[in-house]
Short mmCIF file of C-alpha atoms and ligand atoms in Angstrom, two decimals:
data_model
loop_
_atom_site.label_atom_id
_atom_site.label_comp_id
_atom_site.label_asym_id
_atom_site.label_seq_id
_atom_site.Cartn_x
_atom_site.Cartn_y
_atom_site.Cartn_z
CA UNK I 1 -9.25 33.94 3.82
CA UNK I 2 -12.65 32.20 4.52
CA UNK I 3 -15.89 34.15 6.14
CA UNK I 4 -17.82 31.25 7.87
CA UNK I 5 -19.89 33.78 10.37
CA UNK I 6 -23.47 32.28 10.69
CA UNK I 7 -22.47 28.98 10.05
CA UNK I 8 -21.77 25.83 12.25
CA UNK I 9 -19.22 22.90 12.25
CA UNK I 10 -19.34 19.60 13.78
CA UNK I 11 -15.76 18.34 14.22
CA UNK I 12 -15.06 14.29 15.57
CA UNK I 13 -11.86 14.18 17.46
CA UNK I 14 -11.33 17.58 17.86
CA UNK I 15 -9.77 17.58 20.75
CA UNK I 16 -6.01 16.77 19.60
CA UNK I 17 -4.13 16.59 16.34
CA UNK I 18 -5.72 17.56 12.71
CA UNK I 19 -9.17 17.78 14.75
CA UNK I 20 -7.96 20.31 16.94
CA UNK I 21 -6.96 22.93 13.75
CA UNK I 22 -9.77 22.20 11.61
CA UNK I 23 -11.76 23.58 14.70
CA UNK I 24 -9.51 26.14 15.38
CA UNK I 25 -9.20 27.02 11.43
CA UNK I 26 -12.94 27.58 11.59
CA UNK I 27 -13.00 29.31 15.14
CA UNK I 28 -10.87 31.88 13.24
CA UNK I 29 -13.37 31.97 10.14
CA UNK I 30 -16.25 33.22 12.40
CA UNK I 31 -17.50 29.98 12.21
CA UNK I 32 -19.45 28.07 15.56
CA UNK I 33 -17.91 25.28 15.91
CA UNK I 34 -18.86 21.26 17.90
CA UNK I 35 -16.64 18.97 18.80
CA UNK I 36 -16.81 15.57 19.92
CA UNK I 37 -13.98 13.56 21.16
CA UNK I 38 -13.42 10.37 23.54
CA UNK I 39 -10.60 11.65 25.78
CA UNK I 40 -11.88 13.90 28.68
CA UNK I 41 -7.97 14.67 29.77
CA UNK I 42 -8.11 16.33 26.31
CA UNK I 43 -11.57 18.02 26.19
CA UNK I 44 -10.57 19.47 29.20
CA UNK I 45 -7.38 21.03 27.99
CA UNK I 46 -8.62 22.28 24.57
CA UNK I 47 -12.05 23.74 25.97
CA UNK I 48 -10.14 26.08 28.36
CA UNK I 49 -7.81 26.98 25.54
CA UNK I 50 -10.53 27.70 22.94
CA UNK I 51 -12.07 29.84 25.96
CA UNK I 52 -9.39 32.28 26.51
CA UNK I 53 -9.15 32.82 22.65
CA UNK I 54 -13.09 32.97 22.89
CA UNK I 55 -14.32 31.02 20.29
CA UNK I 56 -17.80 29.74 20.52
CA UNK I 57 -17.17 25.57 20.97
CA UNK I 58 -19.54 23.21 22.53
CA UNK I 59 -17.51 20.14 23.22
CA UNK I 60 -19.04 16.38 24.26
CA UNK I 61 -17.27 13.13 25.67
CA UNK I 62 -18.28 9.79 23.87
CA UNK I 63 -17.39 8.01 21.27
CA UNK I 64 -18.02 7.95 17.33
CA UNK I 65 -18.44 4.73 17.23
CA UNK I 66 -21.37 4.07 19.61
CA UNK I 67 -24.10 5.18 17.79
CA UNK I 68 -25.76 6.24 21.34
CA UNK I 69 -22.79 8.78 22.26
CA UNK I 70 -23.36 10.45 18.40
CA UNK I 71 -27.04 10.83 18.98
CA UNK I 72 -26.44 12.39 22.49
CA UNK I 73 -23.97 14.56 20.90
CA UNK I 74 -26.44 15.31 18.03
CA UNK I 75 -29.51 16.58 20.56
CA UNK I 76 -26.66 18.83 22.39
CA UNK I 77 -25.08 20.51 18.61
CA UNK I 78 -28.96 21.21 18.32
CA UNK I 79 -29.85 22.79 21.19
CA UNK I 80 -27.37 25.05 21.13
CA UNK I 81 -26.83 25.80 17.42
CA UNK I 82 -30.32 24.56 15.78
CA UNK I 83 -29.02 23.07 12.71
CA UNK I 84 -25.37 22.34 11.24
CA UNK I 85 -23.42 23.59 8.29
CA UNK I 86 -20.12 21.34 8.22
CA UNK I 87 -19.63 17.94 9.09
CA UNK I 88 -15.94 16.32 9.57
CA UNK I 89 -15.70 13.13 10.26
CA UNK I 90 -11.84 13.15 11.50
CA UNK I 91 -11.85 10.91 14.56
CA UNK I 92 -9.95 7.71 14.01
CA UNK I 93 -7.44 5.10 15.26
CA UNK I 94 -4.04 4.22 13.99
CA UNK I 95 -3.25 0.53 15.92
CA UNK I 96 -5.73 0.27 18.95
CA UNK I 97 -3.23 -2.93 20.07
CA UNK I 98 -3.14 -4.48 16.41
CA UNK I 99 -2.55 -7.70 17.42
CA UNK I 100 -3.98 -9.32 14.25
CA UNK I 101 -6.80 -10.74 15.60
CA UNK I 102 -10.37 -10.50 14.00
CA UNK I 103 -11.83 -8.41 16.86
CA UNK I 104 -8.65 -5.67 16.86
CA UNK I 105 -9.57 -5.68 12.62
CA UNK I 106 -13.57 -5.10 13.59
CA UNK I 107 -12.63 -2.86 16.59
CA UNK I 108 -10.92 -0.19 14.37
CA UNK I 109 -13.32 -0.56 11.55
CA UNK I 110 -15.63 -0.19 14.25
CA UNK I 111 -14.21 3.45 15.06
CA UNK I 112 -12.36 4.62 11.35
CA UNK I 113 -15.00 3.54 8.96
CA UNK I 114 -18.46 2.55 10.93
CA UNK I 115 -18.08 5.67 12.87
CA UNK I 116 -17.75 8.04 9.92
CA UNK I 117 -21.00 6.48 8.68
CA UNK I 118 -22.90 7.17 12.10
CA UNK I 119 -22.38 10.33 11.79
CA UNK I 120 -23.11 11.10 8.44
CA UNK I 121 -26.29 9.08 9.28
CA UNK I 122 -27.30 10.88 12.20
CA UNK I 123 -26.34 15.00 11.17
CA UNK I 124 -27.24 14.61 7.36
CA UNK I 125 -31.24 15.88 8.43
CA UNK I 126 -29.67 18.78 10.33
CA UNK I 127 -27.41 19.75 7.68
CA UNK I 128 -28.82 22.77 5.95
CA UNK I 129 -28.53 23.25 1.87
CA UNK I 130 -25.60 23.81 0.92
CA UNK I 131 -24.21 21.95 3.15
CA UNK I 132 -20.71 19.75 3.33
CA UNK I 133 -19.45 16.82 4.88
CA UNK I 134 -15.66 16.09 4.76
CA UNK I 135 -14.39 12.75 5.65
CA UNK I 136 -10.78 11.79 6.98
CA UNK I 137 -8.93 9.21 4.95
CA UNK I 138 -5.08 8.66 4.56
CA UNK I 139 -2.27 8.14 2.21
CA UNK I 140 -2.62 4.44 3.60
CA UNK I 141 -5.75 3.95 1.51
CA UNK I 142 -4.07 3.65 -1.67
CA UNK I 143 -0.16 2.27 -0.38
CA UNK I 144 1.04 0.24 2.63
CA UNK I 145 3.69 -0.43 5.00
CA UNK I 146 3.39 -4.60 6.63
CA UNK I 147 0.84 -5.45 9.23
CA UNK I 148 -1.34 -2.00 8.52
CA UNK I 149 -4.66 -4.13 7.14
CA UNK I 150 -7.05 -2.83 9.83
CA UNK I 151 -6.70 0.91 9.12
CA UNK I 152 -5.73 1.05 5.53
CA UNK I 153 -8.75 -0.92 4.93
CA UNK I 154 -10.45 1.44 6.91
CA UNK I 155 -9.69 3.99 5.02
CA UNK I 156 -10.11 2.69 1.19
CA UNK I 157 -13.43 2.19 3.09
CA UNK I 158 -13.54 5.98 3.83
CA UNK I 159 -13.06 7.00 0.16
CA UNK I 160 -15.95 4.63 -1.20
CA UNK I 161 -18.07 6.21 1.43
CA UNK I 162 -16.99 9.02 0.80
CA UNK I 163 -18.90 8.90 -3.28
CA UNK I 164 -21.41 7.23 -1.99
CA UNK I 165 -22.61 9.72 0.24
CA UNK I 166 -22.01 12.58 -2.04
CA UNK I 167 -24.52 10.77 -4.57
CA UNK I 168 -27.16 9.73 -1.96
CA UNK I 169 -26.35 13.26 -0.12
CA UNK I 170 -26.74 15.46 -3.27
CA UNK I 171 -27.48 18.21 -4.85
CA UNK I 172 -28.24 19.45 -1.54
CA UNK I 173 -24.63 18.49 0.66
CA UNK I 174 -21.55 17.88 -1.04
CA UNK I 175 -19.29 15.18 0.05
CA UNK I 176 -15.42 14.77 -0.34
CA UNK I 177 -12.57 13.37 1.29
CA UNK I 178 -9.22 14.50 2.30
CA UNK I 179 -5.98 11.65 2.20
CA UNK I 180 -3.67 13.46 4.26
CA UNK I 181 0.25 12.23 4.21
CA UNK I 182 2.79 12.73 7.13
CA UNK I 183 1.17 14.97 9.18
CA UNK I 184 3.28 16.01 12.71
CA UNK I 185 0.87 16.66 15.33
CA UNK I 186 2.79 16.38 18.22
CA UNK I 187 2.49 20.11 19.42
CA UNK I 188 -1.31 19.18 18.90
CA UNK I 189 -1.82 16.55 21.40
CA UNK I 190 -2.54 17.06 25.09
CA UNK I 191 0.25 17.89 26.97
CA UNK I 192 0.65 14.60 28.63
CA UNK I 193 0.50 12.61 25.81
CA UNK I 194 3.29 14.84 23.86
CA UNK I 195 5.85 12.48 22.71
CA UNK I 196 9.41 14.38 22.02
CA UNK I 197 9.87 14.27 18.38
CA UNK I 198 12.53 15.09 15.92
CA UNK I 199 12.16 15.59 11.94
CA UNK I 200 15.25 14.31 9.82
CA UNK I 201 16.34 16.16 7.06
CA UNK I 202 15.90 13.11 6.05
CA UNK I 203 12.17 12.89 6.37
CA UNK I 204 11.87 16.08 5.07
CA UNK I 205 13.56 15.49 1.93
CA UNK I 206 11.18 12.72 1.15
CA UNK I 207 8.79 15.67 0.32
CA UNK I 208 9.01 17.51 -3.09
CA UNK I 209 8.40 20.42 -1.12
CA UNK I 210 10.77 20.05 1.30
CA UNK I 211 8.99 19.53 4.99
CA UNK I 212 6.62 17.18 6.09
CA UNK I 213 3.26 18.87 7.19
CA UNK I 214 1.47 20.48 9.80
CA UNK I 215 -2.16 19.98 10.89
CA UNK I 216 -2.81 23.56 9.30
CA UNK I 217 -2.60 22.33 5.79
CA UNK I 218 -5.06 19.75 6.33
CA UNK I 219 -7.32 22.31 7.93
CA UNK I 220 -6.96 24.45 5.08
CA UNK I 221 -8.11 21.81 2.82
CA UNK I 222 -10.80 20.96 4.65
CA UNK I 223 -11.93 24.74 4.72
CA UNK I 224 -11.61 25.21 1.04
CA UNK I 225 -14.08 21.99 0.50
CA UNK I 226 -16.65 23.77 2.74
CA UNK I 227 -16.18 26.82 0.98
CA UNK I 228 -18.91 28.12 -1.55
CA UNK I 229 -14.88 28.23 -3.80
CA UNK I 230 -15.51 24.31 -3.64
CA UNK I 231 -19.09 24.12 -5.30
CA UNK I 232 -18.23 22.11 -8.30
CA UNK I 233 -16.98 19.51 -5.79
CA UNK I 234 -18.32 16.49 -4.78
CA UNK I 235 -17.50 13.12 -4.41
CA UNK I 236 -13.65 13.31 -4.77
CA UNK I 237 -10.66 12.24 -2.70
CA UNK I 238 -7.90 14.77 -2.39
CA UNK I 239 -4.11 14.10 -1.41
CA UNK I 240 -2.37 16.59 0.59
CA UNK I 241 1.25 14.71 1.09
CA UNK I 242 3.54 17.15 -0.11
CA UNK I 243 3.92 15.28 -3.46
CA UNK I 244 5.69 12.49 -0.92
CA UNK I 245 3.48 9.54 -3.00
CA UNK I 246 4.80 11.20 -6.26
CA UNK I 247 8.37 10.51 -5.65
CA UNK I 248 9.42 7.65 -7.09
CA UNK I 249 12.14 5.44 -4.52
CA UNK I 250 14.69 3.12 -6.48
CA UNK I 251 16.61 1.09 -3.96
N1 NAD P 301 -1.30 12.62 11.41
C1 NAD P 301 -1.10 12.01 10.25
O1 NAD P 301 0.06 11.90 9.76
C2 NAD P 301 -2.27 11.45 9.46
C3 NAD P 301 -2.00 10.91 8.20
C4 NAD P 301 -3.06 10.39 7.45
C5 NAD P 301 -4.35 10.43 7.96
N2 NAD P 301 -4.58 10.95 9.20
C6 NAD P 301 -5.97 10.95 9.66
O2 NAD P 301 -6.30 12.23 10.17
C7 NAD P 301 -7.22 12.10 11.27
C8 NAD P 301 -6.63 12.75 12.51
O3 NAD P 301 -5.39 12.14 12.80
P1 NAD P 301 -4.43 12.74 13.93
O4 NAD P 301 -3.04 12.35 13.54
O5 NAD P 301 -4.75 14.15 14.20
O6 NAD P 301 -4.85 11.82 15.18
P2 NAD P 301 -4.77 12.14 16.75
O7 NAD P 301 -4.66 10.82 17.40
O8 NAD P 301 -3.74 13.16 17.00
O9 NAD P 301 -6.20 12.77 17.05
C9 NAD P 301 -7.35 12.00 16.94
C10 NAD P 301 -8.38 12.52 17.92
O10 NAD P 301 -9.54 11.66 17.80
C11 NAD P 301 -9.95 11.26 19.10
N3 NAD P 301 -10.60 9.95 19.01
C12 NAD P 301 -10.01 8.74 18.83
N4 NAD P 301 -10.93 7.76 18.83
C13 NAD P 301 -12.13 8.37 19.01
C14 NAD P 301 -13.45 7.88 19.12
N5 NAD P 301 -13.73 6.56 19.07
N6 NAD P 301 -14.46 8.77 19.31
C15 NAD P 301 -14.19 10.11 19.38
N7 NAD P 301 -12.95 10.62 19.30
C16 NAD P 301 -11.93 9.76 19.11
C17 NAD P 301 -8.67 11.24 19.93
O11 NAD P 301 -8.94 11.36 21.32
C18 NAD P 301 -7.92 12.44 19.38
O12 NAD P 301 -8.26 13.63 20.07
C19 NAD P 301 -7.47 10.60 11.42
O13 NAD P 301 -8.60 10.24 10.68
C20 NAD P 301 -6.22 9.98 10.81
O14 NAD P 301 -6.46 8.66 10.34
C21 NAD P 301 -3.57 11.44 9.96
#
């Protein structure tokens, strides 16, 4: 569906989970992709994977929040690729040991938010015109279960980044975010950390349409905004929940 030959696209935590497809999605589209991610056990697995189906992926170990690591990274995606087309910022942290202290708070604002904003600082120059940047928020950025402050805040912090950016950024990058809802990744996690997991019909009929999602409708989303389809777009926040925030709940 999308023809991203010539182009490259710098992925954070790519290695596992929604990461993972969005750099597969745009393996498939032609596209070269970069991924950064802070779990070696990971890298490892993925990079011989994306091998055998011979994508071209340069990978890197560090972390998005260490603004060090993303400059390393950054000299690396240009040596081998010379500039960048796509930038997703999709690394992040659910609990990190939420223990409610101030440092646990700081420590995943450190990683969710601060880390987003590193890297937006550091590839915006490379970025070439026409250019996009897609940042990961949540569903938690607008509702909340108890005891979630660190990363919802995180990511309300994600969406205000998210227009500012697009306004400093513009014309020349666009800048939008994606909210994703319940999104199973289990199958996308190294196989060591694979957790089994089960999906209630339950669960699934707390969608409108009927299942609860897969990393492959993020990725598509996150295609589509870095597709010349998307050039009216900037600045915007887009749900993909499976209407599950629409449905009203009476108890
Ligand atoms: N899965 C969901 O249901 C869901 C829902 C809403 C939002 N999201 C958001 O989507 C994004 C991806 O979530 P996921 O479920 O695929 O997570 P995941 O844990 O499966 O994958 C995250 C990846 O990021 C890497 N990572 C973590 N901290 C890092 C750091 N400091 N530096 C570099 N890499 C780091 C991890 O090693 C992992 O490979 C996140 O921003 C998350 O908040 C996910």
């Amino acid at each position: 569906m999308f023809d991203f030959k010539g182009k490259t696209a710098v992925v954070t935590g790519g290695a596992q989970g929604i990461g993972r497809a969005v750099c597969e999605s745009f393996g498939e589209a032609g596209a070269a992709v970069a991924y950064m991610d802070n779990d070696p056990e990971a890298i490892a697995e993925r990079d011989l994977a994306f091998r055998e189906i011979g994508y071209a992926c340069l990978s890197y170990a560090g972390d998005v929040g260490e603004e060090g690591d993303v400059r390393k990274f950054y000299d690396a995606v240009l040596k081998q690729y010379g500039s960048v087309d796509f930038l997703v910022n999709n690394a992040a942290i659910a609990k990190a040991g939420f223990d409610g202290s101030i440092s646990a708070f700081e420590h995943i604002l450190r990683i969710n938010l601060t880390g987003a904003y590193i890297c937006a600082h550091v590839f915006a120059p490379a970025l070439n015109e026409g250019g996009s940047i897609v940042n990961m928020s949540s569903i938690r950025a607008l509702q909340s279960e108890k005891y979630t402050e660190a990363y919802s805040a995180s990511k309300g912090g994600i969406l205000s980044l998210t227009h500012a950016l697009s306004i400093s950024l513009g014309p020349k990058i666009r800048v939008n975010a994606i909210s994703p809802g319940w999104i199973e990744v289990t199958e996308y996690q190294k196989e060591s950390g694979r957790k089994p997991f089960r999906v209630t019909e339950a669960d699934k009929i707390q969608h409108p349409v009927g299942r609860v999602g897969e990393p492959s409708d993020i990725a598509n989303m996150c295609l589509y905004l870095c597709s010349d389809m998307a050039s009216f777009i900037t600045g915007q926040n887009f749900i993909v929940d499976g209407g599950m925030t629409k449905k009203m709940v009476f108890v």
